[in-house]
Amino acid sequence: MSTAFASKSTTPTAALNYCFERITLSETTHSLNTFTYLPPTNELRDQAAASSERYATNTQLSPIDGIPISVKANISWLNRPTSASSKMLEHYSSPIQADVIDRLTKSGAILIGQTNMDEFGMGSFTTNSAFGPSINSVPFLSSSTPPKHISPGGSSGGSASSVAFRSSFASIGTDTGGSVRLPAAYCGCTGFKPSYGGIPRHGTQSSSTMCSEARAPTTPPPLPPSPSPPKTSLSSLSIGVPGSYSVSESHPSITKSWVSAASTLSDSGATVTIFDDSLTSIQDSLAAYYVIACAEASSNLAKYDGVKFGSRIRDTDVNYSEEYANTRSKFFGSEVKRRIECGDTVLSKEGTHYSAALQIRNQLRDEYAAALLKYDVLLLPTSVSPPIDFDDANKNVDQNEMMANDLMTVGASLCGFPAISIPVSADPGEDFWVGMQIIGKHGDDDRVLDVANLVYEKLVVDR
């Protein structure tokens, strides 16, 4: 986009107007329910005009100057709603601004709106939202009549759906256990989770910290700004394919795409090795992830009591404890309450469950690190199953299926390693995208991005 702006082939104003048209189509015509908040259009038009003027005088602030970008609803935006898609924060206006928002605005990006999500990031389908579920926009891009209503993934489903529909040209999400990568896979987009410590979390409404407080003694220091990406060629690349992730629950088309991707990269000169003996903790990683996530959610969400901020039930006929309980019962959704109860349970067992989960995470991190000493990157699918079909009356959102779908993504999250999901084609007979995931060493974000570009060109562009 910045190249197009600089060459005068288009302008930030034209790009913004295009996004306005797409938002009207997605939200009004198709009811995709992608956004939870849209700023006044006159404010955005003023920002686009200022950006257009900067490009006209060659004084643009950055490569993202003038690009319409959406942000997830749990990222604090000064004096704007920051609901995290929860009734608890439905009318909450943030008094602070997240560091990532501050950096975007100072770089000239146009923040076009906040996107729908699973409440406090708890979910894999963007069905656990106080604003209702979001719909995957991909079927609405084709000529299929009528288009299927399928899940965009979660928890950053609104972000991925908005990018796929071009309601925004990029979106900022959060990824605790795969919440950026899974929606990217379902919506045919690219989704990147940087190394833990690479991007400040200040100003994010978190349910689980996953790699912070509990890992304080061993957490790596904040990463410095990344240098220019290293130049990599497929012929110099060593790719590990962890056979431990070949599970019976995986959809045949996803497994086929994984095998095909590895074969294509091998034929193109990369050294591709299938290994089975290194990541032995994978079988326990999903259980460890949910124990940690629920335990930290029960702690982190304790502050939402309606007293200092958030929704509140005021009842003079009950004591404070009852009012507190009534407030949380009314304004937290069912999935949030389920995870808080689960977290309270695992923490009440003298911490043994939580301690065991932390040990599994540490072991998994060591196993990943050892594997990445042998290989430059790891290659595996982003999900085990296609997106659920909301039109299927017999298909309810199964909690076990939701959790199982995180199997491919929680490893990189537990370890704090960089991971990216890139879209590859499914079988011709299938109507959904398959995401392929590339994982690298902690701090090796540039290499992961560079390899992802090479792999995408070989698997998608060159076909």
Short mmCIF file of C-alpha atoms in Angstrom, two decimals:
data_model
loop_
_atom_site.label_atom_id
_atom_site.label_comp_id
_atom_site.label_asym_id
_atom_site.label_seq_id
_atom_site.Cartn_x
_atom_site.Cartn_y
_atom_site.Cartn_z
CA MET A 1 0.00 0.00 0.00
CA SER A 2 2.75 2.46 0.89
CA THR A 3 4.35 1.89 -2.52
CA ALA A 4 1.03 2.64 -4.20
CA PHE A 5 0.61 5.77 -2.08
CA ALA A 6 4.14 6.96 -2.82
CA SER A 7 3.74 6.37 -6.57
CA LYS A 8 0.47 8.34 -6.52
CA SER A 9 -1.42 5.42 -8.08
CA THR A 10 -3.85 5.75 -5.18
CA THR A 11 -4.16 7.75 -1.96
CA PRO A 12 -4.96 7.09 1.70
CA THR A 13 -8.27 8.88 1.14
CA ALA A 14 -9.18 6.49 -1.68
CA ALA A 15 -8.13 3.49 0.42
CA LEU A 16 -10.26 4.69 3.33
CA ASN A 17 -13.30 5.23 1.11
CA TYR A 18 -12.87 1.71 -0.25
CA CYS A 19 -12.85 0.34 3.31
CA PHE A 20 -15.98 2.35 4.14
CA GLU A 21 -17.73 0.66 1.21
CA ARG A 22 -16.57 -2.77 2.33
CA ILE A 23 -17.69 -2.13 5.92
CA THR A 24 -21.15 -1.12 4.73
CA LEU A 25 -21.33 -4.28 2.65
CA SER A 26 -20.06 -6.56 5.43
CA GLU A 27 -21.98 -5.09 8.35
CA THR A 28 -25.22 -3.93 6.72
CA THR A 29 -25.73 -6.15 3.69
CA HIS A 30 -24.17 -9.41 4.89
CA SER A 31 -24.41 -8.91 8.68
CA LEU A 32 -20.99 -10.43 9.26
CA ASN A 33 -20.79 -8.70 12.66
CA THR A 34 -17.10 -7.98 12.26
CA PHE A 35 -16.85 -4.72 14.21
CA THR A 36 -17.89 -3.70 17.71
CA TYR A 37 -16.99 -0.01 17.31
CA LEU A 38 -16.43 2.37 14.39
CA PRO A 39 -15.04 5.90 14.95
CA PRO A 40 -16.80 8.93 13.45
CA THR A 41 -16.14 8.97 9.70
CA ASN A 42 -15.20 12.66 9.68
CA GLU A 43 -12.28 11.95 12.05
CA LEU A 44 -11.01 9.19 9.80
CA ARG A 45 -11.41 11.31 6.67
CA ASP A 46 -9.35 14.08 8.29
CA GLN A 47 -6.60 11.59 9.12
CA ALA A 48 -6.63 10.22 5.58
CA ALA A 49 -6.45 13.72 4.11
CA ALA A 50 -3.47 14.56 6.32
CA SER A 51 -1.75 11.33 5.28
CA SER A 52 -2.45 12.03 1.60
CA GLU A 53 -0.84 15.43 2.01
CA ARG A 54 2.25 13.86 3.59
CA TYR A 55 2.64 11.50 0.65
CA ALA A 56 2.17 14.39 -1.76
CA THR A 57 5.09 16.18 -0.10
CA ASN A 58 7.13 13.00 0.46
CA THR A 59 7.00 13.42 4.24
CA GLN A 60 5.17 10.21 5.15
CA LEU A 61 5.74 9.03 8.71
CA SER A 62 6.31 5.33 8.05
CA PRO A 63 5.50 2.50 5.61
CA ILE A 64 2.08 2.12 7.28
CA ASP A 65 1.19 5.82 7.06
CA GLY A 66 -2.36 6.11 5.72
CA ILE A 67 -3.18 2.40 5.81
CA PRO A 68 -6.59 1.57 7.37
CA ILE A 69 -5.98 -0.92 10.20
CA SER A 70 -8.49 -2.43 12.61
CA VAL A 71 -7.76 -3.45 16.20
CA LYS A 72 -9.20 -6.14 18.43
CA ALA A 73 -11.73 -5.03 21.04
CA ASN A 74 -9.49 -5.93 24.00
CA ILE A 75 -6.78 -3.41 23.09
CA SER A 76 -7.19 -0.14 24.99
CA TRP A 77 -7.86 2.88 22.81
CA LEU A 78 -7.86 6.21 24.63
CA ASN A 79 -11.38 7.57 25.24
CA ARG A 80 -12.85 4.85 23.04
CA PRO A 81 -14.85 1.75 23.96
CA THR A 82 -12.67 -1.19 24.98
CA SER A 83 -15.22 -3.88 25.65
CA ALA A 84 -13.25 -7.12 25.07
CA SER A 85 -16.67 -8.20 23.71
CA SER A 86 -17.98 -8.55 27.26
CA LYS A 87 -21.10 -7.12 28.87
CA MET A 88 -18.87 -6.44 31.85
CA LEU A 89 -17.14 -3.70 29.80
CA GLU A 90 -19.97 -2.92 27.40
CA HIS A 91 -20.04 0.78 28.33
CA TYR A 92 -16.40 1.14 29.36
CA SER A 93 -14.33 3.90 27.76
CA SER A 94 -10.59 3.45 28.23
CA PRO A 95 -8.68 6.17 30.12
CA ILE A 96 -5.39 4.81 28.79
CA GLN A 97 -3.95 3.92 25.42
CA ALA A 98 -2.17 0.67 24.66
CA ASP A 99 1.44 1.00 23.55
CA VAL A 100 0.65 -0.71 20.26
CA ILE A 101 -2.13 1.81 19.53
CA ASP A 102 0.20 4.67 20.38
CA ARG A 103 2.85 3.34 18.01
CA LEU A 104 0.34 2.87 15.20
CA THR A 105 -1.08 6.37 15.47
CA LYS A 106 2.37 7.95 15.64
CA SER A 107 3.25 6.02 12.49
CA GLY A 108 0.28 7.51 10.65
CA ALA A 109 -1.91 4.41 10.52
CA ILE A 110 -5.66 5.04 10.30
CA LEU A 111 -7.44 3.01 12.99
CA ILE A 112 -10.69 2.20 11.28
CA GLY A 113 -12.46 0.35 14.09
CA GLN A 114 -12.48 -2.29 16.81
CA THR A 115 -13.22 -5.88 15.87
CA ASN A 116 -15.38 -8.54 17.48
CA MET A 117 -13.82 -11.37 19.47
CA ASP A 118 -14.55 -14.13 21.94
CA GLU A 119 -15.16 -12.53 25.33
CA PHE A 120 -11.79 -11.75 26.95
CA GLY A 121 -10.18 -13.95 24.30
CA MET A 122 -11.80 -17.14 25.57
CA GLY A 123 -12.83 -19.24 22.59
CA SER A 124 -11.84 -20.56 19.20
CA PHE A 125 -14.83 -19.63 17.03
CA THR A 126 -15.82 -16.02 17.98
CA THR A 127 -19.12 -17.31 19.27
CA ASN A 128 -18.57 -16.23 22.90
CA SER A 129 -19.20 -12.52 22.33
CA ALA A 130 -21.69 -10.22 24.02
CA PHE A 131 -22.25 -8.71 20.55
CA GLY A 132 -23.09 -12.04 18.94
CA PRO A 133 -20.93 -14.28 16.74
CA SER A 134 -18.88 -13.03 13.82
CA ILE A 135 -19.22 -14.68 10.42
CA ASN A 136 -16.33 -15.75 8.20
CA SER A 137 -16.30 -13.41 5.21
CA VAL A 138 -14.55 -15.82 2.82
CA PRO A 139 -17.75 -17.51 1.48
CA PHE A 140 -19.14 -14.04 0.73
CA LEU A 141 -16.20 -13.29 -1.58
CA SER A 142 -17.21 -16.01 -4.04
CA SER A 143 -20.26 -16.42 -6.23
CA SER A 144 -21.69 -19.29 -4.19
CA THR A 145 -25.39 -18.78 -3.54
CA PRO A 146 -26.31 -18.70 -0.77
CA PRO A 147 -22.95 -18.35 0.96
CA LYS A 148 -22.27 -20.56 3.94
CA HIS A 149 -22.22 -19.04 7.40
CA ILE A 150 -19.04 -20.50 8.87
CA SER A 151 -16.88 -19.55 11.82
CA PRO A 152 -13.94 -17.17 11.31
CA GLY A 153 -12.06 -18.88 14.15
CA GLY A 154 -11.19 -17.20 17.40
CA SER A 155 -10.62 -15.42 19.45
CA SER A 156 -9.56 -12.74 16.92
CA GLY A 157 -12.27 -13.76 14.45
CA GLY A 158 -13.49 -10.24 13.74
CA SER A 159 -9.97 -9.14 12.88
CA ALA A 160 -9.36 -11.97 10.41
CA SER A 161 -12.78 -11.63 8.81
CA SER A 162 -12.31 -7.87 8.34
CA VAL A 163 -8.96 -8.39 6.60
CA ALA A 164 -10.31 -11.17 4.38
CA PHE A 165 -13.20 -8.94 3.30
CA ARG A 166 -10.89 -5.91 2.90
CA SER A 167 -12.83 -3.89 5.45
CA SER A 168 -9.35 -3.17 6.74
CA PHE A 169 -5.99 -3.86 5.16
CA ALA A 170 -4.49 -5.28 8.35
CA SER A 171 -5.61 -5.89 11.91
CA ILE A 172 -4.00 -6.09 15.33
CA GLY A 173 -5.09 -9.08 17.41
CA THR A 174 -3.87 -10.91 20.49
CA ASP A 175 -2.63 -14.49 20.59
CA THR A 176 -2.61 -16.38 23.88
CA GLY A 177 -2.98 -19.90 22.49
CA GLY A 178 -3.49 -19.36 18.77
CA SER A 179 -6.06 -16.57 18.71
CA VAL A 180 -4.42 -14.81 15.76
CA ARG A 181 -3.17 -17.84 13.84
CA LEU A 182 -6.36 -19.93 13.88
CA PRO A 183 -8.62 -17.14 12.53
CA ALA A 184 -5.99 -16.35 9.91
CA ALA A 185 -6.06 -19.98 8.80
CA TYR A 186 -9.86 -20.07 8.61
CA CYS A 187 -10.10 -16.77 6.73
CA GLY A 188 -7.27 -17.32 4.26
CA CYS A 189 -5.06 -14.61 5.79
CA THR A 190 -1.59 -14.43 7.25
CA GLY A 191 -1.42 -14.28 11.05
CA PHE A 192 1.80 -13.67 12.98
CA LYS A 193 2.53 -14.20 16.69
CA PRO A 194 5.88 -12.60 17.57
CA SER A 195 8.32 -13.84 20.18
CA TYR A 196 7.17 -13.20 23.71
CA GLY A 197 8.61 -9.84 24.76
CA GLY A 198 8.72 -8.48 21.23
CA ILE A 199 5.63 -6.27 21.55
CA PRO A 200 4.52 -4.46 24.74
CA ARG A 201 1.35 -5.85 26.33
CA HIS A 202 0.57 -2.61 28.17
CA GLY A 203 -3.04 -1.63 27.62
CA THR A 204 -4.32 -5.07 26.65
CA GLN A 205 -7.30 -6.54 28.51
CA SER A 206 -5.82 -9.96 29.28
CA SER A 207 -7.50 -13.04 30.66
CA SER A 208 -4.29 -15.06 30.71
CA THR A 209 -0.70 -13.88 30.73
CA MET A 210 0.58 -17.35 29.78
CA CYS A 211 4.26 -16.40 29.45
CA SER A 212 4.72 -13.53 31.88
CA GLU A 213 4.26 -13.56 35.66
CA ALA A 214 4.46 -17.31 36.02
CA ARG A 215 7.70 -17.32 34.08
CA ALA A 216 9.23 -14.22 35.60
CA PRO A 217 12.48 -15.89 36.75
CA THR A 218 13.21 -17.24 33.27
CA THR A 219 11.36 -14.83 31.00
CA PRO A 220 13.70 -13.38 28.35
CA PRO A 221 14.27 -9.62 28.46
CA PRO A 222 12.31 -7.39 26.04
CA LEU A 223 13.54 -7.78 22.50
CA PRO A 224 15.24 -4.87 20.72
CA PRO A 225 13.76 -3.55 17.46
CA SER A 226 14.28 -6.07 14.69
CA PRO A 227 16.95 -5.42 12.06
CA SER A 228 16.34 -5.93 8.36
CA PRO A 229 15.22 -9.50 7.62
CA PRO A 230 17.96 -11.96 6.78
CA LYS A 231 18.15 -13.08 3.18
CA THR A 232 17.18 -16.72 3.03
CA SER A 233 16.86 -19.14 0.13
CA LEU A 234 15.02 -22.43 0.14
CA SER A 235 18.21 -24.27 -0.76
CA SER A 236 19.84 -23.12 2.48
CA LEU A 237 16.82 -23.90 4.64
CA SER A 238 16.47 -26.80 7.06
CA ILE A 239 12.82 -27.52 7.87
CA GLY A 240 11.68 -29.90 10.60
CA VAL A 241 8.30 -31.61 10.27
CA PRO A 242 7.21 -32.86 13.71
CA GLY A 243 5.42 -36.15 13.15
CA SER A 244 4.10 -35.96 16.71
CA TYR A 245 1.48 -33.53 15.41
CA SER A 246 0.06 -36.14 13.02
CA VAL A 247 -3.10 -36.92 14.97
CA SER A 248 -6.21 -38.92 14.15
CA GLU A 249 -8.44 -35.89 14.71
CA SER A 250 -6.86 -34.05 11.78
CA HIS A 251 -9.13 -33.51 8.76
CA PRO A 252 -7.89 -35.48 5.69
CA SER A 253 -7.57 -32.34 3.57
CA ILE A 254 -5.44 -30.66 6.23
CA THR A 255 -3.14 -33.67 6.51
CA LYS A 256 -2.90 -33.89 2.73
CA SER A 257 -2.00 -30.18 2.47
CA TRP A 258 0.69 -30.63 5.14
CA VAL A 259 2.27 -33.58 3.34
CA SER A 260 2.03 -31.76 0.01
CA ALA A 261 3.64 -28.62 1.44
CA ALA A 262 6.58 -30.56 2.86
CA SER A 263 7.04 -32.42 -0.43
CA THR A 264 6.90 -29.24 -2.53
CA LEU A 265 9.46 -27.50 -0.32
CA SER A 266 11.74 -30.52 -0.48
CA ASP A 267 11.47 -30.64 -4.27
CA SER A 268 12.32 -26.92 -4.33
CA GLY A 269 15.65 -27.43 -2.59
CA ALA A 270 14.90 -27.19 1.12
CA THR A 271 16.16 -29.91 3.45
CA VAL A 272 12.95 -31.31 4.93
CA THR A 273 13.18 -33.83 7.76
CA ILE A 274 10.30 -35.65 9.46
CA PHE A 275 11.08 -36.37 13.11
CA ASP A 276 9.02 -38.10 15.78
CA ASP A 277 11.13 -38.46 18.89
CA SER A 278 11.79 -34.91 20.11
CA LEU A 279 8.50 -33.29 21.12
CA THR A 280 7.29 -35.89 23.60
CA SER A 281 5.39 -33.34 25.72
CA ILE A 282 2.98 -32.48 22.90
CA GLN A 283 0.43 -35.00 24.19
CA ASP A 284 0.26 -33.08 27.47
CA SER A 285 0.57 -29.57 26.05
CA LEU A 286 -3.14 -28.95 25.52
CA ALA A 287 -4.03 -29.97 29.07
CA ALA A 288 -1.19 -27.85 30.44
CA TYR A 289 -2.30 -24.87 28.38
CA TYR A 290 -5.88 -24.98 29.64
CA VAL A 291 -4.84 -25.46 33.27
CA ILE A 292 -2.55 -22.42 33.04
CA ALA A 293 -5.05 -20.35 31.04
CA CYS A 294 -7.92 -21.06 33.44
CA ALA A 295 -5.80 -20.50 36.55
CA GLU A 296 -4.55 -17.17 35.28
CA ALA A 297 -8.02 -16.15 34.10
CA SER A 298 -9.47 -16.70 37.57
CA SER A 299 -6.77 -14.41 38.95
CA ASN A 300 -6.65 -11.76 36.23
CA LEU A 301 -10.42 -11.37 35.98
CA ALA A 302 -10.92 -10.93 39.73
CA LYS A 303 -10.55 -7.17 39.24
CA TYR A 304 -13.77 -6.96 37.24
CA ASP A 305 -16.20 -6.31 40.08
CA GLY A 306 -18.09 -3.26 38.82
CA VAL A 307 -16.71 -1.03 41.59
CA LYS A 308 -13.81 0.81 39.98
CA PHE A 309 -14.98 0.28 36.41
CA GLY A 310 -17.23 -1.96 34.38
CA SER A 311 -20.89 -2.86 34.68
CA ARG A 312 -22.43 -3.23 38.13
CA ILE A 313 -25.65 -4.37 39.75
CA ARG A 314 -26.46 -2.00 42.59
CA ASP A 315 -28.61 -3.62 45.26
CA THR A 316 -28.96 -2.07 48.70
CA ASP A 317 -30.76 -5.16 49.99
CA VAL A 318 -27.67 -7.38 49.83
CA ASN A 319 -24.15 -7.15 51.22
CA TYR A 320 -21.10 -6.35 49.13
CA SER A 321 -20.12 -9.99 48.60
CA GLU A 322 -23.55 -10.83 47.21
CA GLU A 323 -23.54 -7.73 45.01
CA TYR A 324 -20.10 -8.69 43.71
CA ALA A 325 -21.28 -12.23 42.92
CA ASN A 326 -24.48 -11.00 41.26
CA THR A 327 -22.54 -8.53 39.11
CA ARG A 328 -20.11 -11.15 37.85
CA SER A 329 -22.86 -13.73 37.30
CA LYS A 330 -24.88 -11.32 35.19
CA PHE A 331 -22.17 -9.66 33.11
CA PHE A 332 -19.70 -12.49 32.48
CA GLY A 333 -20.58 -14.91 29.68
CA SER A 334 -20.87 -18.66 30.19
CA GLU A 335 -17.42 -19.53 28.81
CA VAL A 336 -15.71 -16.93 31.00
CA LYS A 337 -17.52 -18.21 34.09
CA ARG A 338 -16.65 -21.79 33.18
CA ARG A 339 -12.95 -20.98 32.94
CA ILE A 340 -12.95 -18.96 36.16
CA GLU A 341 -14.54 -21.89 37.98
CA CYS A 342 -12.02 -24.26 36.42
CA GLY A 343 -9.18 -21.94 37.44
CA ASP A 344 -10.46 -21.69 41.00
CA THR A 345 -10.57 -25.48 41.14
CA VAL A 346 -7.03 -26.13 39.89
CA LEU A 347 -5.61 -23.44 42.17
CA SER A 348 -7.48 -24.80 45.18
CA LYS A 349 -5.75 -28.18 44.93
CA GLU A 350 -2.73 -26.79 46.78
CA GLY A 351 -1.41 -25.61 43.42
CA THR A 352 -0.41 -29.12 42.34
CA HIS A 353 -2.27 -28.97 39.00
CA TYR A 354 -0.87 -25.55 38.20
CA SER A 355 2.67 -26.53 39.19
CA ALA A 356 2.46 -29.67 37.06
CA ALA A 357 1.26 -27.63 34.09
CA LEU A 358 4.18 -25.23 34.49
CA GLN A 359 6.58 -28.17 34.53
CA ILE A 360 5.08 -29.51 31.31
CA ARG A 361 5.43 -26.08 29.74
CA ASN A 362 9.08 -25.84 30.73
CA GLN A 363 9.74 -29.32 29.37
CA LEU A 364 7.95 -28.49 26.12
CA ARG A 365 9.97 -25.29 25.77
CA ASP A 366 13.20 -27.26 26.20
CA GLU A 367 12.07 -29.81 23.61
CA TYR A 368 11.13 -27.10 21.10
CA ALA A 369 14.44 -25.33 21.68
CA ALA A 370 16.36 -28.58 21.12
CA ALA A 371 14.48 -29.27 17.89
CA LEU A 372 15.17 -25.73 16.66
CA LEU A 373 18.88 -26.26 17.20
CA LYS A 374 18.65 -28.94 14.50
CA TYR A 375 16.27 -27.13 12.14
CA ASP A 376 15.84 -23.51 11.10
CA VAL A 377 12.05 -23.69 11.44
CA LEU A 378 9.28 -26.18 12.09
CA LEU A 379 6.38 -26.75 9.68
CA LEU A 380 2.94 -27.95 10.82
CA PRO A 381 -0.74 -27.19 10.18
CA THR A 382 -2.46 -24.38 12.06
CA SER A 383 -5.62 -26.36 12.83
CA VAL A 384 -6.85 -29.94 12.89
CA SER A 385 -10.31 -29.26 11.48
CA PRO A 386 -12.15 -26.91 9.12
CA PRO A 387 -14.30 -24.06 10.47
CA ILE A 388 -17.65 -25.04 11.92
CA ASP A 389 -20.74 -24.37 9.83
CA PHE A 390 -23.27 -22.18 11.65
CA ASP A 391 -25.96 -23.21 9.15
CA ASP A 392 -25.78 -26.84 10.25
CA ALA A 393 -28.67 -27.11 12.68
CA ASN A 394 -27.22 -30.31 14.10
CA LYS A 395 -23.83 -28.76 14.76
CA ASN A 396 -23.43 -27.27 18.21
CA VAL A 397 -20.19 -25.68 19.38
CA ASP A 398 -18.56 -28.58 21.18
CA GLN A 399 -16.18 -27.56 23.99
CA ASN A 400 -13.90 -30.55 23.42
CA GLU A 401 -13.69 -29.79 19.70
CA MET A 402 -12.91 -26.16 20.50
CA MET A 403 -10.07 -27.17 22.80
CA ALA A 404 -8.72 -29.86 20.46
CA ASN A 405 -8.46 -27.32 17.67
CA ASP A 406 -5.85 -25.45 19.72
CA LEU A 407 -3.47 -28.42 19.68
CA MET A 408 -1.41 -27.11 16.77
CA THR A 409 -1.01 -23.58 18.13
CA VAL A 410 -0.56 -23.80 21.91
CA GLY A 411 3.01 -25.10 21.70
CA ALA A 412 4.48 -21.88 20.32
CA SER A 413 2.39 -19.89 22.80
CA LEU A 414 3.50 -21.89 25.83
CA CYS A 415 7.13 -21.56 24.72
CA GLY A 416 6.94 -17.89 23.73
CA PHE A 417 8.36 -18.67 20.27
CA PRO A 418 7.49 -16.76 17.07
CA ALA A 419 4.95 -18.47 14.82
CA ILE A 420 3.12 -17.50 11.66
CA SER A 421 0.18 -19.03 9.80
CA ILE A 422 0.11 -18.65 6.03
CA PRO A 423 -2.81 -19.67 3.80
CA VAL A 424 -2.47 -22.56 1.37
CA SER A 425 -5.12 -24.08 -0.86
CA ALA A 426 -7.27 -26.98 0.27
CA ASP A 427 -8.41 -29.78 -1.99
CA PRO A 428 -10.38 -28.54 -5.02
CA GLY A 429 -13.49 -30.21 -3.62
CA GLU A 430 -13.27 -28.36 -0.30
CA ASP A 431 -14.58 -24.86 0.36
CA PHE A 432 -12.26 -23.80 3.16
CA TRP A 433 -8.69 -22.59 3.51
CA VAL A 434 -5.90 -24.53 5.17
CA GLY A 435 -3.32 -22.64 7.20
CA MET A 436 0.28 -23.84 7.41
CA GLN A 437 2.30 -22.79 10.44
CA ILE A 438 5.99 -21.92 10.64
CA ILE A 439 7.66 -21.78 14.07
CA GLY A 440 11.14 -20.48 14.87
CA LYS A 441 13.48 -19.87 17.78
CA HIS A 442 12.73 -17.19 20.35
CA GLY A 443 13.92 -13.86 18.96
CA ASP A 444 14.24 -15.27 15.43
CA ASP A 445 11.15 -13.39 14.24
CA ASP A 446 12.81 -11.95 11.13
CA ARG A 447 13.82 -15.38 9.91
CA VAL A 448 10.31 -16.73 10.51
CA LEU A 449 8.82 -13.89 8.47
CA ASP A 450 11.41 -14.31 5.73
CA VAL A 451 10.85 -18.06 5.52
CA ALA A 452 7.08 -17.56 5.52
CA ASN A 453 7.42 -15.29 2.50
CA LEU A 454 9.50 -17.91 0.66
CA VAL A 455 7.12 -20.72 1.57
CA TYR A 456 4.06 -18.70 0.54
CA GLU A 457 5.60 -17.87 -2.82
CA LYS A 458 6.42 -21.53 -3.45
CA LEU A 459 3.17 -23.06 -2.18
CA VAL A 460 0.69 -20.46 -3.43
CA VAL A 461 2.09 -17.86 -5.82
CA ASP A 462 4.07 -20.25 -8.02
CA ARG A 463 1.20 -22.74 -8.38
#
